[in-house]
Amino acid sequence: MNARAPKGTADMLPATARAWEYLTRTAQDLFARYGYEPIYTPLFEHTDVFARGIGEATDIVSKEMYTFLDRADRSLTLRPEGTASVVRAALEHTLVPQGSVAKVYYAGPMFRYERPQKGRMRQFWQIGVECLGADGPSADAEVIALLWRYYEGLGIPAENMRMLVNSMGDEACRPAYRAHVAEYIRSRGAELCEECNRRADTNPLRAFDCKKPACAEVMATAPLLRDELCDECSAHYATVREHLDLLGISYVEEPRLVRGLDYYTRTVFEVQVEVGLGSQNAIGGGGRYDRLMEEYGGPATPGLGFALGFERTLLAMEAAGVEVPAPPVAEVYVARVDDSVAAEVFALASTLRDGGVATEMDHQGRSLKAQFKQAGRLGARAVVVVGPDEMAAGEVTLRHMETKEETRVGMSELLGAVHTLIG
Ligand code: AMP
């Protein structure tokens, strides 16, 4: 048996799991202020949900999906991202009746068969929001601001991050632009890699994302959608930027930002960090997807959202020296002087826990000295020492770990005294 976690996956040991919970809790608090409610969708979907939504010619669908047949020969796929599933669920349950807006957020694992490296995993964790039904540009600015405020709230300094924004146009202006880029790629084919040449036929805009220096050089002078946006898209994009200015969110217009999923229309954005992540420096991003619901056979329903990666966000926090708050495992430790009071110690620990105090005790027959050491390791602020003499008097000793001060407390006053001591 191979007793190691599969390549590209990682166990979330307590310190990392605590960080994940902190990140999700922080998100819940902030997102609630922007009107978002939680949603959970299945970890796998019918393959079509992703193939149609994200696009057959994207890297995700063509190379990275975990697709399998179930026992009834249905093609299912582990979700590579959250938006497609949320939009599928919104359609299935009529979450966005015409004229209404639904705001939801999710948090959980995603799966992509990518080449693992720092900040790139095969199972990774995302937190994301989807705002469905709103087409106004203020919604775009609100979603972008929310992502930015979230990172700020985690303590990542603004100067470590860059918010890139762009407009991908819509069905009125993008098809002609795509054709121009395809034409450009063909005209410079000899200088471009094989894959970019293929992209001329399948997904020309993806050539902007090619990491090969020669391709990047050629694409640097490719036509830009910015110059070909239709009037509506141009006005929408301008208003998004005005609203970002209103909030004082600094952004960089990046006309070559295309992002890897086909469903985007109009606004797209991405937050990159300058330090600590190497090439995988995008910690979160998103955009508008006004045609996605229709792609699934539903009514025309505008939408937009973002997803942020947990692993990369944590790396960005580490690089900035931001620590995840780590509450002590135990606030109070109940220690026994000898085995004659073992049952009382057990009951007392339970009483303290019922009273709202994080409490720990020994289950391994440790000596009193070893119990004190353990209390220190767990971060306990106080130790309740239970001995036969104290017990006979209906009392225990309460020891303050920092000041080392000890007081005798009657059993009935213990909970109150502990609360006073730990604040
Ligand atoms: P995407 O869904 O590709 O727009 O990705 C949104 C965010 O998810 C990225 O900015 C990353 O932070 C994170 N992410 C995407 N793919 C991976 C991966 N393979 N491993 C770790 N994080 C990822």
XYZ file of C-alpha atoms and ligand atoms in Angstrom:
446
model
C 0.000 0.000 0.000
C 1.178 3.516 -0.741
C 0.680 5.363 2.528
C 1.383 8.804 1.104
C -1.230 11.339 0.008
C -1.601 11.384 -3.819
C 0.672 13.728 -5.785
C -0.612 17.295 -5.802
C -2.719 16.860 -2.664
C -1.834 17.825 0.875
C -3.162 16.868 4.256
C -4.442 19.888 6.097
C -2.793 19.305 9.440
C -4.142 21.301 12.394
C -2.069 24.480 11.829
C -3.160 24.659 8.162
C -6.712 23.564 8.910
C -6.906 26.316 11.514
C -5.733 28.804 8.892
C -8.410 27.543 6.453
C -11.071 27.974 9.126
C -9.771 31.450 9.909
C -9.866 32.403 6.232
C -13.397 31.061 5.796
C -14.600 32.696 9.022
C -13.108 36.033 7.975
C -14.803 35.626 4.592
C -18.164 34.782 6.168
C -18.061 37.895 8.349
C -17.057 40.230 5.537
C -19.185 38.688 2.776
C -22.287 38.840 5.010
C -21.855 42.613 5.157
C -22.119 42.637 1.367
C -25.290 40.550 1.406
C -23.848 37.113 0.568
C -25.329 33.851 1.823
C -23.690 30.418 1.862
C -24.224 27.759 -0.784
C -22.887 24.202 -1.038
C -22.953 22.312 -4.309
C -21.772 18.722 -4.961
C -18.057 18.053 -5.346
C -18.815 16.399 -8.688
C -21.162 17.283 -11.522
C -22.171 15.911 -14.898
C -19.120 16.516 -17.079
C -21.143 18.718 -19.459
C -21.621 21.354 -16.762
C -17.908 22.133 -16.918
C -17.258 21.254 -20.554
C -19.962 23.638 -21.802
C -19.550 26.320 -19.173
C -15.781 26.629 -18.937
C -15.253 25.775 -22.632
C -13.943 22.690 -24.461
C -10.846 24.489 -25.712
C -9.690 25.751 -22.312
C -6.752 24.145 -20.509
C -9.043 23.171 -17.649
C -11.471 21.188 -19.795
C -9.039 19.824 -22.358
C -6.262 18.738 -19.974
C -7.009 19.139 -16.311
C -10.334 17.575 -15.371
C -10.745 14.533 -13.158
C -13.414 12.837 -15.232
C -14.715 9.337 -14.542
C -17.593 7.043 -15.370
C -19.740 6.026 -12.443
C -21.160 2.528 -12.096
C -24.041 3.425 -14.397
C -21.652 4.776 -17.048
C -22.455 8.419 -16.438
C -19.594 10.795 -17.147
C -18.940 12.793 -13.991
C -16.194 15.262 -13.159
C -14.730 16.482 -9.877
C -15.361 20.212 -9.858
C -12.364 22.194 -11.133
C -13.919 25.479 -9.990
C -17.088 26.746 -8.342
C -18.905 29.083 -10.725
C -20.248 26.489 -13.171
C -21.782 24.455 -10.336
C -23.347 27.484 -8.666
C -24.915 28.677 -11.912
C -26.168 25.140 -12.614
C -27.719 25.031 -9.128
C -29.206 28.528 -9.518
C -30.877 27.416 -12.748
C -32.096 24.109 -11.315
C -33.661 25.751 -8.246
C -34.745 29.056 -9.860
C -32.590 30.919 -7.399
C -32.696 34.059 -9.519
C -36.267 34.705 -10.692
C -36.300 37.330 -13.448
C -35.572 40.757 -12.037
C -34.049 39.533 -8.783
C -30.489 39.281 -7.512
C -28.990 36.328 -5.627
C -25.676 36.638 -3.830
C -23.986 33.456 -2.657
C -20.552 32.373 -1.487
C -18.877 28.988 -1.259
C -15.728 27.519 0.236
C -14.237 24.106 -0.437
C -11.870 21.932 -2.446
C -11.428 22.060 -6.236
C -9.621 19.538 -8.437
C -7.389 20.105 -11.467
C -4.865 17.720 -12.958
C -2.032 20.268 -13.153
C 1.719 19.876 -12.752
C 2.170 20.471 -9.024
C 4.530 23.210 -7.888
C 4.596 25.857 -5.176
C 1.070 27.279 -4.988
C -0.255 24.858 -7.608
C -1.996 21.727 -6.390
C -4.261 19.070 -7.858
C -6.638 19.415 -4.950
C -6.705 23.010 -3.788
C -9.133 25.096 -1.780
C -11.097 28.072 -2.944
C -13.415 30.633 -1.445
C -15.629 32.410 -3.932
C -18.687 34.574 -4.412
C -21.272 34.731 -7.186
C -23.586 37.682 -7.678
C -26.375 36.612 -10.043
C -28.922 38.851 -11.727
C -27.061 42.170 -11.546
C -25.829 43.723 -14.779
C -24.932 47.232 -13.544
C -21.251 48.170 -13.448
C -21.506 49.099 -9.772
C -21.942 45.344 -9.107
C -18.584 44.705 -10.796
C -16.908 47.367 -8.666
C -18.562 45.966 -5.546
C -17.282 42.444 -6.233
C -13.775 43.706 -7.038
C -13.794 45.836 -3.882
C -14.951 42.871 -1.821
C -12.007 40.766 -2.959
C -9.592 43.600 -2.256
C -11.068 44.346 1.182
C -10.875 40.674 2.055
C -7.140 40.536 1.419
C -6.690 43.804 3.282
C -8.723 42.396 6.165
C -6.390 39.410 6.343
C -3.519 41.837 6.755
C -1.836 41.515 3.358
C -0.394 44.999 2.771
C -1.877 46.800 -0.253
C 1.628 47.501 -1.561
C 2.246 43.735 -1.873
C -0.729 43.327 -4.235
C -1.816 44.502 -7.664
C -5.433 44.466 -8.836
C -5.433 43.966 -12.597
C -8.632 44.752 -14.504
C -9.697 44.426 -18.104
C -12.819 44.080 -20.239
C -13.291 41.013 -22.399
C -16.142 42.578 -24.377
C -19.317 40.722 -25.241
C -20.941 38.886 -28.137
C -21.194 42.172 -30.047
C -17.489 42.990 -30.103
C -15.515 39.912 -29.088
C -16.065 37.629 -32.109
C -14.533 40.159 -34.507
C -11.682 40.773 -32.102
C -11.025 37.029 -31.723
C -10.805 36.788 -35.490
C -8.266 39.638 -35.518
C -6.117 37.907 -32.930
C -6.361 34.605 -34.828
C -5.269 36.417 -37.981
C -2.385 38.018 -36.115
C -1.265 34.645 -34.707
C -1.300 33.106 -38.188
C 0.685 36.031 -39.597
C 3.384 35.492 -36.926
C 3.043 31.700 -36.757
C 6.718 30.987 -37.415
C 7.736 32.853 -34.245
C 5.124 31.221 -31.999
C 5.084 27.829 -30.286
C 3.075 24.928 -31.667
C 0.363 25.311 -29.047
C -0.174 29.012 -29.785
C -0.424 28.150 -33.460
C -3.134 25.638 -32.636
C -4.866 28.264 -30.507
C -5.450 30.379 -33.610
C -8.162 27.844 -34.494
C -9.429 26.897 -31.052
C -9.016 29.734 -28.557
C -6.814 32.554 -29.887
C -7.060 34.762 -26.772
C -5.324 32.075 -24.702
C -2.113 32.925 -26.565
C -1.893 36.010 -24.323
C -1.321 33.641 -21.399
C 1.511 31.633 -22.989
C 4.534 31.751 -20.689
C 7.134 31.148 -23.439
C 9.239 34.317 -23.827
C 9.118 34.265 -27.649
C 5.304 34.010 -27.628
C 4.988 36.716 -24.965
C 7.117 39.006 -27.125
C 4.955 38.435 -30.194
C 1.704 38.799 -28.216
C 2.936 42.080 -26.708
C 2.156 43.743 -30.038
C -1.046 41.824 -30.794
C -4.274 43.810 -31.288
C -5.971 44.754 -28.020
C -9.666 44.376 -27.301
C -9.531 47.715 -25.495
C -9.310 49.332 -28.933
C -12.215 47.318 -30.352
C -14.786 47.310 -27.529
C -18.314 48.189 -28.628
C -19.821 51.364 -27.155
C -21.874 49.496 -24.526
C -18.908 47.477 -23.262
C -16.697 50.526 -23.318
C -19.189 52.564 -21.258
C -19.727 49.661 -18.826
C -15.985 49.278 -18.303
C -15.500 53.023 -17.800
C -18.208 53.083 -15.113
C -16.654 50.089 -13.330
C -13.383 52.019 -13.145
C -15.130 55.182 -11.925
C -16.747 53.221 -9.110
C -13.403 51.707 -8.139
C -11.969 55.228 -8.040
C -14.841 56.271 -5.774
C -13.803 53.592 -3.287
C -10.131 54.448 -3.563
C -9.236 50.959 -4.799
C -6.078 51.215 -6.827
C -6.041 49.011 -9.903
C -3.954 48.540 -12.985
C -5.569 48.260 -16.385
C -4.084 45.191 -18.030
C -5.417 44.935 -21.588
C -3.821 41.485 -22.011
C -5.565 39.926 -19.018
C -7.781 37.199 -20.516
C -8.079 34.542 -17.782
C -8.440 30.876 -18.520
C -12.177 30.303 -18.754
C -14.402 30.897 -21.765
C -17.469 32.082 -19.914
C -16.179 35.549 -19.078
C -17.748 38.600 -20.684
C -16.883 42.238 -20.026
C -15.111 42.802 -16.709
C -12.321 40.456 -15.657
C -9.881 41.000 -12.812
C -7.075 39.282 -10.995
C -5.074 40.010 -7.852
C -1.376 39.259 -8.120
C 1.191 39.453 -5.378
C 4.717 40.654 -5.885
C 6.488 38.625 -3.205
C 6.707 35.035 -2.063
C 4.889 33.114 -4.788
C 7.108 32.905 -7.865
C 5.255 32.199 -11.095
C 1.963 31.210 -9.430
C 1.390 34.755 -8.265
C -2.364 35.099 -8.925
C -4.027 34.737 -5.547
C -7.566 35.389 -6.734
C -9.599 36.625 -9.631
C -12.893 36.560 -11.406
C -15.164 38.375 -13.754
C -18.536 38.715 -15.361
C -20.277 35.827 -17.147
C -23.511 37.219 -18.554
C -24.137 34.325 -20.980
C -23.404 31.353 -18.730
C -26.943 30.663 -17.539
C -28.164 30.714 -21.153
C -25.384 28.299 -22.084
C -27.104 25.842 -19.718
C -30.473 26.427 -21.372
C -31.728 28.923 -18.786
C -33.048 32.459 -19.115
C -30.659 35.319 -19.845
C -29.239 36.078 -16.395
C -26.208 38.269 -15.883
C -23.703 37.265 -13.241
C -20.248 37.805 -11.894
C -17.996 36.586 -9.138
C -14.525 35.778 -7.953
C -12.600 32.840 -6.541
C -9.527 33.032 -4.394
C -7.069 30.271 -3.691
C -6.445 29.325 -0.092
C -2.907 27.958 -0.537
C -1.645 31.007 -2.422
C -3.389 33.446 -0.089
C -1.690 31.748 2.835
C 1.688 31.962 1.072
C 1.061 35.678 0.469
C 0.240 36.121 4.148
C 3.394 34.267 5.173
C 5.507 36.359 2.802
C 4.066 39.505 4.402
C 4.756 38.179 7.906
C 1.051 38.023 8.761
C 0.247 35.366 11.319
C -3.015 33.476 11.579
C -4.372 34.001 15.103
C -3.931 30.759 17.036
C -6.185 30.499 20.088
C -4.772 28.240 22.830
C -5.876 24.605 22.653
C -6.883 24.808 26.317
C -7.580 27.838 28.503
C -7.627 25.724 31.636
C -5.979 22.440 32.580
C -7.388 20.293 35.359
C -4.555 18.420 37.097
C -4.844 15.599 39.594
C -2.483 15.238 42.547
C -3.019 11.475 42.676
C -5.312 8.811 41.275
C -7.725 8.924 44.212
C -9.304 12.044 42.680
C -9.300 10.872 39.027
C -13.097 10.704 38.814
C -13.503 14.204 40.313
C -10.987 15.615 37.824
C -12.854 13.983 34.957
C -16.191 15.409 36.127
C -14.696 18.844 36.785
C -13.207 19.102 33.274
C -16.634 18.356 31.893
C -18.297 20.984 34.127
C -15.834 23.642 32.967
C -16.389 22.740 29.306
C -20.158 22.890 29.806
C -19.557 26.318 31.319
C -17.887 27.528 28.121
C -14.213 27.086 29.064
C -11.754 25.256 26.763
C -10.460 22.657 29.173
C -8.005 19.794 28.950
C -6.918 17.031 31.315
C -4.560 14.082 31.358
C -5.582 10.659 30.045
C -2.166 9.014 30.235
C -1.396 8.766 33.957
C 1.164 11.603 33.861
C 2.815 12.807 37.073
C 1.671 16.157 38.510
C 4.857 17.796 37.205
C 4.252 16.378 33.719
C 0.653 17.597 33.843
C 1.882 21.136 34.556
C 4.285 20.886 31.622
C 1.487 19.706 29.363
C -0.714 22.593 30.548
C 2.060 24.987 29.487
C 2.432 23.326 26.089
C -1.307 23.663 25.431
C -1.231 27.364 26.323
C -3.465 27.054 29.409
C -3.772 30.260 31.405
C -4.746 28.462 34.609
C -4.420 25.044 36.204
C -7.027 23.680 38.559
C -5.189 21.397 40.981
C -7.351 18.692 42.515
C -5.982 16.773 45.522
C -7.524 14.571 48.199
C -7.070 17.207 50.940
C -8.710 19.978 48.919
C -11.475 17.609 47.877
C -12.227 16.727 51.482
C -12.804 20.437 52.112
C -14.922 20.770 48.977
C -12.267 22.989 47.392
C -9.618 23.033 44.646
C -6.496 25.115 44.059
C -6.592 27.554 41.161
C -3.138 28.422 39.870
C -2.494 31.362 37.561
C 0.133 30.096 35.111
C 1.815 33.440 34.485
C 1.900 34.959 37.985
C 2.119 31.532 39.642
C -0.354 32.853 42.236
C -2.481 30.143 43.862
C -5.862 30.475 45.560
C -8.169 27.966 47.184
C -11.633 28.092 45.668
C -14.831 26.353 46.757
C -16.166 23.960 44.102
C -19.333 25.977 43.629
C -17.360 29.183 42.935
C -14.850 27.575 40.575
C -16.528 28.345 37.255
C -16.949 32.031 38.146
C -13.368 32.269 39.421
C -12.036 30.657 36.226
C -14.012 33.056 34.036
C -12.635 36.009 36.022
C -9.081 34.696 35.740
C -9.102 34.033 31.991
C -11.109 37.157 31.212
P -9.287 30.336 -11.369
O -10.473 29.522 -10.979
O -8.351 29.626 -12.312
O -9.630 31.710 -11.772
O -8.423 30.484 -10.039
C -8.787 31.316 -8.975
C -7.742 31.180 -7.895
O -7.683 29.835 -7.443
C -6.324 31.471 -8.363
O -6.052 32.847 -8.283
C -5.499 30.687 -7.388
O -5.329 31.395 -6.192
C -6.360 29.485 -7.128
N -5.923 28.326 -7.925
C -6.276 28.008 -9.198
N -5.704 26.857 -9.579
C -4.965 26.413 -8.537
C -4.141 25.276 -8.296
N -3.981 24.335 -9.201
N -3.548 25.167 -7.083
C -3.720 26.106 -6.126
N -4.487 27.204 -6.298
C -5.114 27.362 -7.473
